[in-house]
Amino acid sequence: MVDTSSSSSSEPNDPSDSSSGIRGSTHALQSLEECDSADDPPPLVAPKHHHHHHHGHALSAPPHTVAPAALAAQLDSSFELGLTEDAASARLASNGRNVLESAAGVSIWQIFFRQVSNSLTLVLLIAMALSYGTSDWIEGGVITAVICLNIGIGFVQDVKAEKTMQSLLSLSAPVATVIRSGQLVKISSQDIVVGDIVSIKVGDIVPADLRIFDGMNLECDEALLTGESLAVAKTPSITFDDASIPIGDRTNICYSSSTVTKGRGTGIVVATGMHTEVGKIAQMLKSSTPVPSSTSNDDSSSISSTSSSSSSGKAGRTASRVLGKVSDSLKKTLGLVGTPLQVKLSKFAIFLFSLAILLAIIVFSASKWQIDNDVLIYGICVAVAVIPESLIAVLTITLSVATKAMASGHVLVRKMQALEALGGVTDICSDKTGTLTQGKMITRRVWIPRLAENDDSQTTISVTDTTSPFSPVSGYLKISDRAIDPVELLSKSATDSALCIFLRALGLCNLATIEQKAAADEKSAGEWDGHGEPTEISLQVFASRFDYGRDTLQKQGWKLLAEHPFDSSIKRMSVVYESPTHDIFVFTKGAVEAVSSSLVPDSYDHDMLQAHMSSMTLDGLRVLCIAYRVLPKDCKIALDDRQQIEQELSFVGLAGLYDPPRVETRGAVLKAQAAGIKVHMLTGDHPGTARAIAHEVGILSGTMPVSQYPNAVMIAADFDKLSDTEIDAMPELPLVVARCAPATKVKMVDALHRRRAFCVMTGDGVNDSPALKRADVGIAMGLNGSDVAKDASDMILTDDDFASIVRAIEEGRRLFDNIQKFLVHLLISNISQVILLLCGLAFKDREGVSVFPLSPLEILWANMVTSSFLAMGLGMEEAQPDIMLRPPHDLHVGVFTWEVITDQFVYGITAGVLCLASFVIVIYAGNDGALGYDCNHSYNSTCDAVFRARAVSFADLSFLLLITAWEVKHFSRSIFKLDPSRHSGPFSVFPSLYYNRFLFWAVIGGFACTFPVIYIPTVNDEVFKHLGISWEWGVVAGACFIYLAVVEVWKAIKRRFGLWSGKQARFVRPSSAASPDDLEGGHAVPRDSTSSTCSSATEVSAGSSTGGFADMIAAGEGEKKADSTVIRTRTMKAKV
């Protein structure tokens, strides 16, 4: 007889041995890994349970000692039907959600401290203290108000951002598969209640404590709970007698937060949330009561005997911990902890703080260090001028808006640094099934060579006209274009015919289920639905067309003895079944090359198999090989020995599956290529299938550069054999990798990194986690991805759609652009003020005191009121029409590119010089250089000229900042042609400026507020230290006109000579500008192998209903010596 003693790890050994069939070791509970503690805490002892009240449903005994059927009865549940929706809703309302209460969330005080502890606020606090110290109460009061306003805005926005992130994290919470009212449904794990019937599989994080009653090869990693490093095999059929056995030995229970590492199972929920074993530990960690130590007397004596010798070591570790805490606190205070962008801006803020001190020293040196109140206030004034006070608040708001926008675009951000980095992505490595394609497979064609003897044309069954991928009654079956009836075909076949064996293999070597939902009314049939992997659903549907589905066969007496699940490394799956006649069958399915090595040579014709496989792959079908084996009665093979089971198989046939590409995929691929982003497809499919789909979605095309042809499509085995040196020597990395294994993904990521590329990697399986972590941005699939993959990812794609990745990259670019825009705007203001004030040191009154060209409160008004709202408006700018026609930006450079730095100084120096010139004109041309005396403190009769000149400088600065806000909407396009693709004509400037309503009204508001500040009595002379002006408005108007002219000339120079963003702007034609969304065909612009930017031209083929497109640009800054190039679109019909 066949040895079935070890057929399934779900069946334990004899329960009489070693503690009622459990492992004979005990495990102390260890604290959660997330608990960050300086000292390693003693192991926690599991609390003993004397009463078992599970959310109002009292259990007679601990669940591991209760038989599953009795447990279901006590919890008013059913294995087949589960809970009703009404019962589940009532329990959820009564007992709360299935979540752990956080031991240490971000508190309100921590958020408040973050607003105060940055160097920008620090400068204002110093200025406030010095103002009060010099008895300047008005100035001190206003600075205090500014600090409170800044902290208030930042605090409110930070709280909103924290709440947004928490809500997004709840959206990305694991999804559980449960039975509700007899239907298999997916719900958030937070909505699980006691009594739910939950199905778990490899890669899932167990959502609650489950009493397992069914399973196959089920193993869980419980290291988080028990400290046991090895996975624990679960034993559903065992019911223990001992209520007090250790938690780690209760092998019929799967604990919340553990990870399924092997197999699958089904269980009934016995505890949720804080009532789970993990929840009890979390509760102990939160409580202030000391946790009893489990250290034995022997351990204590051992420790005491060595305490004297280790005391010096302890002291050293204590000192090291103290220094570490001080260092961490200092970093947090300075803002050096956070995302890369936040850290970079914090470092920039520290630089500005240092610059503020340096400028103050310059002011003190100019007065020969004879520091009186006037000199001190002037030093404060210059220091305040260099600080962009609203930077932190504006950045927080911008990131919050971007996060919400991403969520609405089906991308959940788990790590903020990924959001910041998306704009620099140069390569996308994507799965095929479900991402580039719909993930709704149809078994389009099967080939069974023994279906008809001596007539190959009668051996292929095709499925046509299918409208529902889940319905076994949708479409028609044909042989040689002749419609056939499944019942009639089966009636002509013996029960042991090739067709019946083939169908049994499809139905039984399969974990998917299909079901027909209840009909909406008596006249209409209910819709069909499928649960499981798309590949297996399609095979199950085909078998069900002949009434050979798994459920049907099992009802006929087929019994599962062993299961060897699909493994991406060997690309096959096998099951062992006992037939109703007690024969032992092995059914195997998998990739042709993976199964063919185990086939009996006499069972198939190699040439004919290759011919049919090639025919299927050329049609874009995914091909699976189906084989079987009947084990002899006297066979001694252990059924859990996979290597032995999967030998001497007999070939039955091939199944060709079609997974249609998503409608939007081709456009998204071409949009990415136009943006200088290479799209790589890493798939487990046959090379022929992968090539066909890659051509269909535009990854491969006829316009591909010759250098990419040799290695455009590679088999993973060939790619894996290459050394790093050989891969680096390749002109281009492959665009399609077929038969891809998880290790191949990691190798591809490493190869891209060596080329200084910045890549996105998608993944859904457990084995994809290393690649997701290694990639710059790891994106997990939200619908079909495993919980382990989601946990390793930076983002989650809620619709599994490739087009959402491209939209996310576009949003990342928009965010990056907007951060650059408001940084330029804020720093232009600071640069102009510093130039004005430093040059102002030369203006001495009759007492030799330097006269302020701008008062401290005028500076604060410009920085906090005028600039802040303008910067917020720039942070909300929509994406530029050409944003996906540019190459990726260099993430090594960051936001402070040479264009940003140059523009800041060109605009800032221009604005500063114009403000200074206006001050000089009013003082010397209008008032003969009369600077009066003591005009920095208050108004007197000698200060008329100074106060009027100050008002002119203030009006100049305010209006120039308003103009700048509109000018930096695009770094190289004229303000009069900001959006040629959307608005054209002589008056296009008006709709272009009005398009961003927030910015438009911020400019109008800033303009309107300038006049009350200048003209309202007492406010103007007592607070802002200036007076109302008359003829001087002509000077202000002249300064604005000159500034506008200088900026427009500078932008024209950038366009004329193709500097930075001027490369794109010079070629965009308003009359026929084309968006990447309009592209119908084409290919990416290749980057130089050592650069992350475009360095050679490629033709982008395109087509439209009108037959033509404008020339467009997609060139960018080369890194160091990389040449910039222009990509032009040719008018031609694209091939699909």
XYZ file of C-alpha atoms in Angstrom, residues 445-449 456 459-461 502 605 608-610 612-613 616 651-656:
23
model
C -7.421 26.864 -26.165
C -6.499 23.360 -24.998
C -4.582 20.698 -26.863
C -5.112 17.038 -25.916
C -3.120 14.881 -28.372
C -4.217 16.498 -35.126
C -7.199 17.510 -30.862
C -7.584 21.219 -30.090
C -10.623 22.630 -28.258
C -7.229 16.276 -18.491
C 5.765 13.738 -29.164
C 4.436 18.257 -31.836
C 4.355 19.625 -28.275
C 6.822 22.382 -29.196
C 1.537 23.616 -30.432
C 3.210 25.541 -27.618
C -0.203 29.326 -28.561
C 1.732 14.035 -20.555
C -1.981 14.794 -21.005
C -2.173 18.119 -22.799
C -1.591 21.863 -22.945
C -3.855 24.675 -21.773
C -3.536 28.104 -23.384
